Coordinates of N, CA, C and O in Angstrom, one line a residue:
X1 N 4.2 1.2 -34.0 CA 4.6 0.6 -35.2 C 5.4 1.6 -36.1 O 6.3 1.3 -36.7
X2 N 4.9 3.2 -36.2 CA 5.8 4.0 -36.6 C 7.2 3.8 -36.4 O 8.1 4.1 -37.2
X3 N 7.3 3.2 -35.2 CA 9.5 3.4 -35.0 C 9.5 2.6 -36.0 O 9.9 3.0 -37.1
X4 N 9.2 1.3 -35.8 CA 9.5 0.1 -37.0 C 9.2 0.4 -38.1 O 10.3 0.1 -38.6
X5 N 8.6 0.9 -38.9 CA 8.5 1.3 -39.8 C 9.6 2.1 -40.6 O 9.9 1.9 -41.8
X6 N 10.2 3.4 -39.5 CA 11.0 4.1 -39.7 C 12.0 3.7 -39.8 O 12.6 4.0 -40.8
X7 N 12.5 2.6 -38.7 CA 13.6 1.9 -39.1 C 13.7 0.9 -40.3 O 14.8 0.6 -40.8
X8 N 13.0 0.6 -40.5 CA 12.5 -0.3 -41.9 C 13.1 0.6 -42.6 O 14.2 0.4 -42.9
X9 N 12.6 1.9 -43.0 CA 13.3 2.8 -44.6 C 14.8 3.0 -44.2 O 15.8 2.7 -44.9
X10 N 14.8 3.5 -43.3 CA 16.3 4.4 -42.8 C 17.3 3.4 -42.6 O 18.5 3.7 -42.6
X11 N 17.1 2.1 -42.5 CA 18.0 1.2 -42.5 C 19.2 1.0 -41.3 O 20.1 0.2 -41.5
X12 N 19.2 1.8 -40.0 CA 20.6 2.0 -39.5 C 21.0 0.9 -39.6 O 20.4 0.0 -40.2
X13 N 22.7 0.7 -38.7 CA 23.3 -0.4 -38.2 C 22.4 -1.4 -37.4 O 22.0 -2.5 -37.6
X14 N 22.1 -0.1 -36.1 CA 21.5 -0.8 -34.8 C 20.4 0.3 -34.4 O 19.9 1.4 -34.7
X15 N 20.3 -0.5 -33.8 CA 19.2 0.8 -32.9 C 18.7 0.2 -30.8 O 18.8 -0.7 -30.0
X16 N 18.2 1.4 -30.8 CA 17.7 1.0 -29.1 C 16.9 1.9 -28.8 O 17.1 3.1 -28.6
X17 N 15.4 0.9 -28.8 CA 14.2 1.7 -28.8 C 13.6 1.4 -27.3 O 13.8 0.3 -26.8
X18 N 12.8 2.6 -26.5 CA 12.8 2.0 -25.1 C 11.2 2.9 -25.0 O 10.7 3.9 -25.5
X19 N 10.7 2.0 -24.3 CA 9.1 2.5 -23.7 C 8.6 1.9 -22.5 O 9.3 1.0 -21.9
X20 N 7.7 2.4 -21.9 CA 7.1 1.9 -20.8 C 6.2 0.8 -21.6 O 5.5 0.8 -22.6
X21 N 6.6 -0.2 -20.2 CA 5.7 -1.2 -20.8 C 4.0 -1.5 -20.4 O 3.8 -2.3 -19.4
X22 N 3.0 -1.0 -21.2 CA 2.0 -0.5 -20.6 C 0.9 -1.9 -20.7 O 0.7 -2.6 -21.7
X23 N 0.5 -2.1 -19.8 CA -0.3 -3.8 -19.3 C -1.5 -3.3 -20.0 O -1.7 -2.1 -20.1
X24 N -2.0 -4.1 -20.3 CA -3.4 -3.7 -21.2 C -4.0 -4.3 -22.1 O -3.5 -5.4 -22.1
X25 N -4.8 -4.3 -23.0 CA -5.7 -5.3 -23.6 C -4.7 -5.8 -24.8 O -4.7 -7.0 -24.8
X26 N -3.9 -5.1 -25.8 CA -3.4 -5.6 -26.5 C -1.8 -5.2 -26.7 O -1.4 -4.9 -27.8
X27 N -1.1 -5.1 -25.7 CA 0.0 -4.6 -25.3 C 1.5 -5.4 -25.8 O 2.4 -4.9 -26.5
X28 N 1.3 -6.9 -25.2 CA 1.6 -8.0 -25.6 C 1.5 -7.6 -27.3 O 2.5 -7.1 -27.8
X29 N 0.7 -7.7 -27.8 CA 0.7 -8.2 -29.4 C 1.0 -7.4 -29.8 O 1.7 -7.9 -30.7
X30 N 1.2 -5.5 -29.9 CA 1.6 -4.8 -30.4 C 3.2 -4.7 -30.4 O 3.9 -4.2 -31.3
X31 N 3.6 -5.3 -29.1 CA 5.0 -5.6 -29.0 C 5.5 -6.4 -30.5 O 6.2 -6.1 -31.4
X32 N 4.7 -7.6 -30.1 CA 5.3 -8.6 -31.2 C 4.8 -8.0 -32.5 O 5.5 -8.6 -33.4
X33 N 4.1 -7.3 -33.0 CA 3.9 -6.8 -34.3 C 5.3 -5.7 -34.7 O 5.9 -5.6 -35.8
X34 N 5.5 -5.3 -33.8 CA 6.7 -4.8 -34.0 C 8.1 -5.5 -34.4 O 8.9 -5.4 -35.3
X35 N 7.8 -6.1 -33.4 CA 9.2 -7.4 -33.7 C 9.4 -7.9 -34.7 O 10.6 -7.9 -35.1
X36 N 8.2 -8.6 -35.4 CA 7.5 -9.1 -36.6 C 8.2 -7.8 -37.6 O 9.0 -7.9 -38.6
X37 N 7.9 -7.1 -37.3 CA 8.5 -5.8 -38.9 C 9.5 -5.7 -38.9 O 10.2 -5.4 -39.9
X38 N 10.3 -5.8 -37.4 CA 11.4 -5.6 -37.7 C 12.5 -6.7 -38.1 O 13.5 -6.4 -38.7
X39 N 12.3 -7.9 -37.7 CA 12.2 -8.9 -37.9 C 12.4 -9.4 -39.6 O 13.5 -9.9 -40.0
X40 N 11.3 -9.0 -40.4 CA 11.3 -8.8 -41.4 C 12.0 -8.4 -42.2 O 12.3 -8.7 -43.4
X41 N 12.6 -7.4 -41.3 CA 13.0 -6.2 -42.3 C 14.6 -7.0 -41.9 O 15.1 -6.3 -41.0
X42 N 15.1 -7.7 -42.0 CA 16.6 -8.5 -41.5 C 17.0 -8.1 -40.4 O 18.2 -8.5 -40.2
X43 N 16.4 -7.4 -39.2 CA 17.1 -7.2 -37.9 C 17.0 -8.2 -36.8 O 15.9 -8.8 -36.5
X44 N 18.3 -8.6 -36.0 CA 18.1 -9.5 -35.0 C 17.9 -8.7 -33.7 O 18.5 -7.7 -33.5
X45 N 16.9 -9.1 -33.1 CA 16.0 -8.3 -32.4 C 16.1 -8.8 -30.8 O 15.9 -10.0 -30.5
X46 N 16.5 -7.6 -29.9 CA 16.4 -8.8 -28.6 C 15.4 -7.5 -27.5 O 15.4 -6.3 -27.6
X47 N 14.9 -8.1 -26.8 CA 13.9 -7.3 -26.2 C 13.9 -7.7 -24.3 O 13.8 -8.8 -23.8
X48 N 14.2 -6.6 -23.7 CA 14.7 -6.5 -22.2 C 13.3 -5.6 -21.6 O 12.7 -4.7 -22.0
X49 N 13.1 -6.4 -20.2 CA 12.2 -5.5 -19.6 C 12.9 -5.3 -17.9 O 13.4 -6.1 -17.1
X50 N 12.8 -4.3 -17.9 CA 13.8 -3.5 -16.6 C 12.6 -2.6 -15.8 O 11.8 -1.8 -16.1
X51 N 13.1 -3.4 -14.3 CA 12.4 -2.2 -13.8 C 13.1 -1.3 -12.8 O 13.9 -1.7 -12.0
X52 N 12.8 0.0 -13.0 CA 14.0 0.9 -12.5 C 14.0 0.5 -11.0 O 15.2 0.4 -10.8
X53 N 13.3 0.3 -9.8 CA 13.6 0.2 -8.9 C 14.4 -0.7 -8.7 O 15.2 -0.5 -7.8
X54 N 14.6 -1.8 -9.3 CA 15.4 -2.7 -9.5 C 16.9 -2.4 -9.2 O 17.7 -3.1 -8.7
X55 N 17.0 -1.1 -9.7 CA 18.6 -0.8 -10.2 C 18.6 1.1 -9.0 O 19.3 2.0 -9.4
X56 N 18.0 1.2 -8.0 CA 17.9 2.1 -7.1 C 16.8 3.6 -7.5 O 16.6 4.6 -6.9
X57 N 16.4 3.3 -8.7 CA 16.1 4.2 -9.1 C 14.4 4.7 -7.9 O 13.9 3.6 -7.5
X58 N 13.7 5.9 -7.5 CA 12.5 5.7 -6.8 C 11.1 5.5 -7.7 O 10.1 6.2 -7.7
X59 N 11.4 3.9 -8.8 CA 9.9 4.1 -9.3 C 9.6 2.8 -9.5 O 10.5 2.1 -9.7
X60 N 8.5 2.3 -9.4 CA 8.0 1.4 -10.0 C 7.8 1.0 -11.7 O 7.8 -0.2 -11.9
X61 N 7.6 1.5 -12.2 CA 7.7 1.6 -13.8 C 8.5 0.6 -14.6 O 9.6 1.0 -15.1
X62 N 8.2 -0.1 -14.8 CA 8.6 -1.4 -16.0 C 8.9 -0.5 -17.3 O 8.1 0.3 -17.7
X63 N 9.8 -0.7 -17.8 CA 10.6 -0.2 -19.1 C 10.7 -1.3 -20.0 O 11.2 -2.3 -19.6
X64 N 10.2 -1.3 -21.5 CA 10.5 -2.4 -22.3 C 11.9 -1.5 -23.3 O 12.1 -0.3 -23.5
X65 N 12.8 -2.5 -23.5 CA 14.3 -1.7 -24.8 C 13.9 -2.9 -25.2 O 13.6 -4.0 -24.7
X66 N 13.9 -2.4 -26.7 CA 14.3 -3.4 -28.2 C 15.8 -2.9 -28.4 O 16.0 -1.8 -28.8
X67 N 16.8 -3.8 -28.2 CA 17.6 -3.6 -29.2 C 17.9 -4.3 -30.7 O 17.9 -5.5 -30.6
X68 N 18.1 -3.9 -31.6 CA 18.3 -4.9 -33.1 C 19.6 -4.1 -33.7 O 19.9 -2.9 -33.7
X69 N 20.2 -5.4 -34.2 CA 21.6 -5.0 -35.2 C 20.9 -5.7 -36.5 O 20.1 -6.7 -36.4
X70 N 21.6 -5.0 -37.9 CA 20.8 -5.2 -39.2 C 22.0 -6.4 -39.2 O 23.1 -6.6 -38.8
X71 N 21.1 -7.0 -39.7 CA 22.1 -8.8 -40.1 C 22.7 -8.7 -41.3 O 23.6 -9.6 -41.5
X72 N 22.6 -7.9 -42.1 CA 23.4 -8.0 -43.2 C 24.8 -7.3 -43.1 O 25.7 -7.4 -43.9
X73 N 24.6 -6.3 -41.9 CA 25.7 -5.1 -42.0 C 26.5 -5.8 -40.8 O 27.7 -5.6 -40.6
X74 N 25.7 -6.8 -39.7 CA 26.7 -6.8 -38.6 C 25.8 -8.7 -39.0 O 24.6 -8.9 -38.6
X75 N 26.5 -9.6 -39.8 CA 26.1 -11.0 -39.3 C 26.7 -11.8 -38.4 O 26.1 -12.8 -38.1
X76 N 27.9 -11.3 -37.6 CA 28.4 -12.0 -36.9 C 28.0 -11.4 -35.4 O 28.4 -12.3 -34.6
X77 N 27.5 -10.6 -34.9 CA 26.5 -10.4 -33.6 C 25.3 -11.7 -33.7 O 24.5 -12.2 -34.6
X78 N 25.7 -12.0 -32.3 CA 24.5 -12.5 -31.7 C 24.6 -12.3 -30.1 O 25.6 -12.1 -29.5
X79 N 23.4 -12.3 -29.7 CA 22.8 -11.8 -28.9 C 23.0 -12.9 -27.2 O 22.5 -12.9 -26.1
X80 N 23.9 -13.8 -27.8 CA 23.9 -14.8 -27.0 C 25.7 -14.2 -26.4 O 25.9 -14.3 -25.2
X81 N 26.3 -13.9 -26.9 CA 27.7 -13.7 -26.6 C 27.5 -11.9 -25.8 O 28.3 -11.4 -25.0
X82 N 26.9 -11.5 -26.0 CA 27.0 -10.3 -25.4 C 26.6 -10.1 -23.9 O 26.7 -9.0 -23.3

């Protein structure tokens, strides 16, 4: 929740935040509490889960990326045309 937060004051354009995505008792909801803030805070928010072997890399490891563009600075992005 710290990133979100951070991005909350600091305001950028965009941003692209990236973590492993760790299975566990409240993993799921901590995601979406994030989302929720950031969300809040006017960013349109799109969330990708990659896993590197996928793409040749030697791991198993699931990767969650948030990316968000601030809606007031970029309103005409959406996430559907990209």
């Amino acid at each position: 929740k710290s990133c979100a937060s951070t991005i909350r004051v600091l305001r950028p354009q965009w941003f692209l935040l990236e973590n492993v995505d760790l299975e566990g008792d409240d993993s799921e909801g901590n995601l979406q509490s994030i989302i929720r803030v950031l969300e809040a805070a006017e960013y349109l928010v799109q969330t990708f889960r990659l896993v590197a072997s996928d793409f040749g890399l030697p791991q198993r490891r699931v990767r969650i990326y948030l990316v968000g563009f601030c809606k007031q600075r970029h309103p005409d992005i959406s996430f559907q045309r990209m």
